[in-house]
């Protein structure tokens, strides 16, 4: 996928980010998300692609969003698309930092097709790419990575989502002596930061959404890092009850239909099968890497990272549009 083709998807995330502008700090995350989804769908459908959402926000029977299996575009090359119209809906609604619009795209059959469910993720940069195993305890992975990076354990920084489900893992990391960098949301940005070696953090670990995981994998693959993952049923993450058990049975059923096995190790090559992929990330609110959407008179400015797998290149793009 060349630069000109990649710019199609930059335009998609930029326009989706701009659509959230009225809802930044407004307090209503659902309205922010809906605005981004509708604009992302509109721009994709006006693009010269024959696209399919291979992982997104649910499936046609139970989600009004960009659903798994949805066809987009008005004709052109066959493209797999993984979407997260807003990574950080709560952060957008509260005006907090690091909210982004993000997607990954690649040639047909290049991205994992999976249900919208939880995914356990382990990410490192290119220097440590041959030294992780998600089946090992997190402490063992920290030791292996610290050795290859020639860092003391106490100098290792592990980025992890600040969620109750991670409290026991966070304690294990701190008991080992390593540092923990907690983030409220946003494991796509965190994965990119891990692979950009001038950014803080040595390992990204945690259980988050599978769509974000596939998008992260496209970025990690393009930046020469490594990622391993597991699809995790809801009741293993949120606890067993009637509702979670029912959802988990459906997730396991869908995984079987897609020839996937829950709680089984997925390599980066399972998540992304080709270098013909890209990741586009546009800032909504100002963050560690990107500026947020800003308006000056009738001009709106957006800041985007475009990561292209074939060239293993990162492009930071500042665009401006006239407000209609």
Coordinates of C-alpha atoms in Angstrom, one line a residue:
X1 CA 0.0 0.0 0.0
X2 CA 1.7 3.2 -1.2
X3 CA 1.6 6.6 0.3
X4 CA -1.2 7.9 -2.0
X5 CA -3.4 4.9 -1.1
X6 CA -2.6 5.4 2.6
X7 CA -3.7 9.0 2.5
X8 CA -7.3 7.8 1.8
X9 CA -7.3 6.4 5.4
X10 CA -5.6 9.5 6.9
X11 CA -8.5 11.5 5.5
X12 CA -11.0 9.0 7.2
X13 CA -9.5 9.4 10.7
X14 CA -9.1 13.2 10.3
X15 CA -12.7 13.8 9.4
X16 CA -13.9 11.4 12.1
X17 CA -11.8 13.4 14.7
X18 CA -13.2 16.7 13.4
X19 CA -16.7 15.3 13.8
X20 CA -16.1 14.9 17.6
X21 CA -15.3 18.6 18.1
X22 CA -18.8 19.6 19.5
X23 CA -18.6 16.7 22.0
X24 CA -15.0 17.2 23.4
X25 CA -15.5 17.9 27.1
X26 CA -19.3 17.8 26.7
X27 CA -19.6 14.8 29.0
X28 CA -21.6 12.6 26.6
X29 CA -19.2 9.9 25.4
X30 CA -22.0 8.1 23.4
X31 CA -22.7 11.2 21.3
X32 CA -19.0 11.7 20.6
X33 CA -18.6 8.1 19.6
X34 CA -21.7 8.2 17.3
X35 CA -20.4 11.4 15.6
X36 CA -17.1 9.7 14.9
X37 CA -18.7 6.5 13.7
X38 CA -21.1 8.2 11.3
X39 CA -18.4 10.4 9.8
X40 CA -16.0 7.5 9.5
X41 CA -18.6 5.4 7.7
X42 CA -19.5 8.4 5.4
X43 CA -15.9 9.0 4.3
X44 CA -15.1 5.3 3.9
X45 CA -18.2 4.9 1.7
X46 CA -17.1 7.8 -0.5
X47 CA -13.6 6.3 -1.0
X48 CA -12.3 4.4 -4.0
X49 CA -12.0 1.1 -2.2
X50 CA -13.8 -2.2 -1.9
X51 CA -13.5 -2.4 1.9
X52 CA -14.7 -4.8 4.6
X53 CA -14.7 -4.2 8.3
X54 CA -12.9 -7.3 9.6
X55 CA -13.0 -6.2 13.2
X56 CA -14.9 -3.4 14.8
X57 CA -17.6 -2.6 17.2
X58 CA -19.7 -5.8 17.1
X59 CA -21.7 -7.6 14.4
X60 CA -24.7 -6.7 12.4
X61 CA -27.1 -8.5 14.7
X62 CA -26.3 -6.5 17.8
X63 CA -24.4 -3.3 16.9
X64 CA -25.5 -0.2 15.1
X65 CA -21.8 0.9 14.6
X66 CA -19.2 -0.1 12.1
X67 CA -19.9 -3.7 12.4
X68 CA -17.8 -6.8 11.5
X69 CA -18.5 -7.8 7.9
X70 CA -19.8 -4.4 6.9
X71 CA -18.9 -3.4 3.3
X72 CA -17.6 0.1 2.7
X73 CA -16.4 2.1 -0.3
X74 CA -17.6 2.7 -3.8
X75 CA -15.3 0.3 -5.6
X76 CA -11.6 -0.3 -6.0
X77 CA -8.9 -2.5 -4.4
X78 CA -10.1 -5.1 -1.8
X79 CA -9.1 -3.8 1.6
X80 CA -9.4 -5.2 5.2
X81 CA -10.2 -2.5 7.7
X82 CA -10.0 -2.6 11.5
X83 CA -11.6 0.3 13.2
X84 CA -11.9 2.1 16.6
X85 CA -13.6 5.4 15.7
X86 CA -12.6 6.7 19.1
X87 CA -10.0 5.2 21.3
X88 CA -10.8 7.0 24.5
X89 CA -14.5 7.9 24.4
X90 CA -14.5 8.7 28.1
X91 CA -11.4 10.8 27.7
X92 CA -13.1 12.7 24.8
X93 CA -16.2 13.4 26.8
X94 CA -14.1 14.6 29.8
X95 CA -11.6 16.6 27.7
X96 CA -8.8 14.4 28.9
X97 CA -5.6 13.8 27.0
X98 CA -4.7 11.1 24.4
X99 CA -8.1 10.5 22.8
X100 CA -7.7 9.5 19.2
X101 CA -9.5 8.3 16.1
X102 CA -7.7 5.2 14.7
X103 CA -7.9 2.5 12.1
X104 CA -5.7 -0.1 10.4
X105 CA -6.0 -1.2 6.8
X106 CA -4.4 -3.7 4.5
X107 CA -4.8 -5.8 1.5
X108 CA -7.5 -8.5 1.7
X109 CA -6.8 -11.2 4.2
X110 CA -4.0 -9.3 5.9
X111 CA -5.7 -8.5 9.2
X112 CA -7.1 -10.9 11.7
X113 CA -10.9 -11.3 11.5
X114 CA -12.2 -11.8 15.0
X115 CA -15.2 -11.0 17.2
X116 CA -15.3 -7.8 19.2
X117 CA -14.2 -9.2 22.6
X118 CA -11.4 -8.9 25.1
X119 CA -7.8 -9.5 24.1
X120 CA -4.7 -10.0 26.2
X121 CA -1.7 -8.2 24.7
X122 CA 2.1 -8.1 25.1
X123 CA 4.1 -5.6 23.0
X124 CA 7.8 -4.8 22.8
X125 CA 10.1 -2.9 20.4
X126 CA 12.4 -4.3 17.7
X127 CA 15.3 -4.8 20.1
X128 CA 13.4 -7.3 22.2
X129 CA 11.1 -8.8 19.5
X130 CA 12.6 -12.3 19.8
X131 CA 12.4 -12.4 23.6
X132 CA 8.8 -12.5 24.7
X133 CA 6.3 -15.3 25.3
X134 CA 2.7 -14.4 26.5
X135 CA 2.4 -17.8 28.0
X136 CA 5.0 -17.0 30.5
X137 CA 4.3 -15.0 33.7
X138 CA 4.8 -11.2 33.2
X139 CA 7.8 -11.3 35.6
X140 CA 9.6 -13.8 33.3
X141 CA 9.0 -11.6 30.3
X142 CA 10.3 -8.5 32.1
X143 CA 13.5 -10.4 33.0
X144 CA 14.0 -11.6 29.5
X145 CA 13.4 -8.1 28.0
X146 CA 15.6 -6.4 30.6
X147 CA 18.4 -8.7 29.8
X148 CA 18.4 -8.0 26.0
X149 CA 17.9 -4.3 26.6
X150 CA 20.8 -4.3 29.1
X151 CA 18.7 -2.6 31.7
X152 CA 18.3 -3.3 35.4
X153 CA 14.9 -4.6 36.5
X154 CA 14.4 -1.4 38.5
X155 CA 14.9 0.7 35.4
X156 CA 12.3 -1.2 33.3
X157 CA 9.0 0.6 32.6
X158 CA 5.8 -1.4 32.0
X159 CA 2.9 0.4 30.5
X160 CA -0.5 -1.1 31.5
X161 CA -4.1 0.0 31.5
X162 CA -5.3 1.2 34.9
X163 CA -8.2 -1.2 35.3
X164 CA -9.3 -3.3 38.3
X165 CA -8.6 -6.5 36.3
X166 CA -4.9 -5.6 36.3
X167 CA -4.4 -4.8 40.0
X168 CA -2.8 -8.2 40.7
X169 CA -0.5 -8.0 37.7
X170 CA 0.6 -4.4 38.7
X171 CA 1.4 -5.7 42.2
X172 CA 3.5 -8.5 40.7
X173 CA 5.4 -6.1 38.5
X174 CA 6.1 -3.8 41.5
X175 CA 7.1 -6.7 43.7
X176 CA 9.7 -7.6 41.1
X177 CA 11.1 -4.1 41.3
X178 CA 10.1 -2.7 37.9
X179 CA 8.2 0.6 37.3
X180 CA 4.6 0.7 36.2
X181 CA 3.2 3.5 34.0
X182 CA -0.6 3.5 34.3
X183 CA -2.8 4.8 31.5
X184 CA -6.6 5.2 31.8
X185 CA -7.3 4.1 28.2
X186 CA -5.5 4.0 24.9
X187 CA -3.4 0.9 24.3
X188 CA -3.0 1.6 20.6
X189 CA -1.1 4.8 21.4
X190 CA 0.8 2.9 24.2
X191 CA 1.8 0.2 21.7
X192 CA 3.1 2.8 19.2
X193 CA 5.1 4.5 22.0
X194 CA 6.7 1.2 22.9
X195 CA 7.9 0.7 19.4
X196 CA 9.1 4.3 19.0
X197 CA 12.3 3.8 20.9
X198 CA 12.7 7.5 21.9
X199 CA 9.5 7.2 23.9
X200 CA 9.2 6.0 27.5
X201 CA 8.3 2.4 28.2
X202 CA 9.8 -1.0 27.5
X203 CA 6.8 -3.3 27.5
X204 CA 3.0 -2.8 27.0
X205 CA 0.9 -5.4 28.7
X206 CA -2.8 -5.7 29.4
X207 CA -6.3 -6.9 28.6
X208 CA -8.3 -4.6 26.3
X209 CA -10.4 -4.7 23.2
X210 CA -9.6 -7.0 20.3
X211 CA -10.2 -4.3 17.7
X212 CA -7.6 -2.1 19.4
X213 CA -5.3 -5.2 19.5
X214 CA -5.5 -5.8 15.7
X215 CA -4.9 -2.1 15.1
X216 CA -2.0 -2.1 17.5
X217 CA -0.6 -5.2 15.7
X218 CA -0.6 -3.3 12.3
X219 CA 1.4 -0.5 13.9
X220 CA 3.8 -2.8 15.7
X221 CA 4.4 -4.9 12.6
X222 CA 5.1 -1.7 10.6
X223 CA 7.5 -0.4 13.2
X224 CA 9.5 -3.6 13.5
X225 CA 8.4 -4.5 17.0
X226 CA 6.6 -7.6 18.2
X227 CA 3.3 -8.4 19.8
X228 CA 1.6 -11.6 21.1
X229 CA -2.0 -11.8 22.1
X230 CA -4.9 -14.1 23.3
X231 CA -8.6 -13.7 22.8
X232 CA -10.2 -13.8 26.3
X233 CA -13.9 -14.6 26.9
X234 CA -15.8 -11.9 28.8
X235 CA -16.4 -14.0 32.0
X236 CA -12.7 -14.5 32.4
X237 CA -12.2 -10.8 32.5
X238 CA -15.3 -9.3 34.1
X239 CA -16.3 -12.3 36.3
X240 CA -18.8 -15.1 35.9
X241 CA -22.5 -14.2 36.1
X242 CA -25.5 -15.1 33.9
X243 CA -25.0 -12.2 31.4
X244 CA -21.2 -12.6 31.1
X245 CA -21.4 -16.3 30.8
X246 CA -24.0 -16.0 28.0
X247 CA -21.8 -13.5 26.1
X248 CA -18.8 -15.7 26.6
X249 CA -20.5 -18.7 25.1
X250 CA -21.4 -16.5 22.0
X251 CA -17.8 -15.3 21.8
X252 CA -16.4 -18.8 21.9
X253 CA -18.9 -19.9 19.3
X254 CA -17.9 -17.1 16.9
X255 CA -14.2 -17.8 17.4
X256 CA -14.8 -21.4 16.4
X257 CA -16.7 -20.3 13.3
X258 CA -13.6 -18.2 12.4
X259 CA -11.2 -21.0 13.2
X260 CA -9.9 -19.2 16.3
X261 CA -9.3 -20.6 19.8
X262 CA -9.9 -18.5 22.9
X263 CA -7.0 -18.2 25.4
X264 CA -4.6 -19.5 22.8
X265 CA -1.4 -17.6 21.9
X266 CA -1.6 -15.5 18.7
X267 CA 1.7 -14.5 17.2
X268 CA 2.1 -11.2 15.3
X269 CA 2.0 -13.2 12.1
X270 CA -1.5 -14.4 13.1
X271 CA -2.7 -10.9 13.7
X272 CA -1.1 -9.3 10.6
X273 CA -0.1 -11.5 7.7
X274 CA 1.4 -9.0 5.3
X275 CA 3.6 -5.9 5.2
X276 CA 1.0 -4.2 3.0
X277 CA -0.7 -2.6 6.0
X278 CA -1.0 0.8 7.6
X279 CA -2.2 2.4 10.8
X280 CA -3.7 5.9 10.8
X281 CA -4.1 7.8 14.1
X282 CA -5.5 11.3 14.5
X283 CA -5.6 13.2 17.7
X284 CA -8.9 14.3 19.2
X285 CA -7.5 15.7 22.5
X286 CA -3.8 16.7 23.0
X287 CA -1.7 13.8 24.0
X288 CA 1.8 12.4 24.4
X289 CA 2.4 12.0 20.6
X290 CA -0.3 14.1 18.9
X291 CA -2.0 17.4 19.2
X292 CA -5.7 17.5 19.5
X293 CA -8.3 19.0 17.1
X294 CA -8.1 22.8 17.2
X295 CA -10.1 25.7 15.7
X296 CA -8.9 29.1 14.6
X297 CA -11.7 31.3 13.1
X298 CA -13.2 29.0 10.4
X299 CA -10.2 26.7 10.1
X300 CA -9.9 23.4 12.0
X301 CA -6.5 21.8 12.3
X302 CA -5.8 18.1 13.0
X303 CA -2.6 16.1 13.7
X304 CA -2.1 12.6 12.4
X305 CA 0.4 9.7 12.6
X306 CA 0.4 7.6 9.4
X307 CA 2.5 4.4 9.8
X308 CA 3.1 2.4 6.6
X309 CA 4.2 -1.2 6.7
X310 CA 5.7 -1.6 3.3
X311 CA 8.2 1.2 3.9
X312 CA 8.3 0.9 7.7
X313 CA 7.9 4.6 7.8
X314 CA 6.2 7.1 10.1
X315 CA 4.7 10.3 8.8
X316 CA 3.4 13.0 11.0
X317 CA 0.8 15.0 9.1
X318 CA -0.8 18.3 10.0
X319 CA -3.9 19.1 8.0
X320 CA -6.4 21.9 8.0
X321 CA -9.9 22.1 6.8
X322 CA -12.4 24.9 6.3
X323 CA -15.3 24.5 8.7
X324 CA -18.6 24.2 6.8

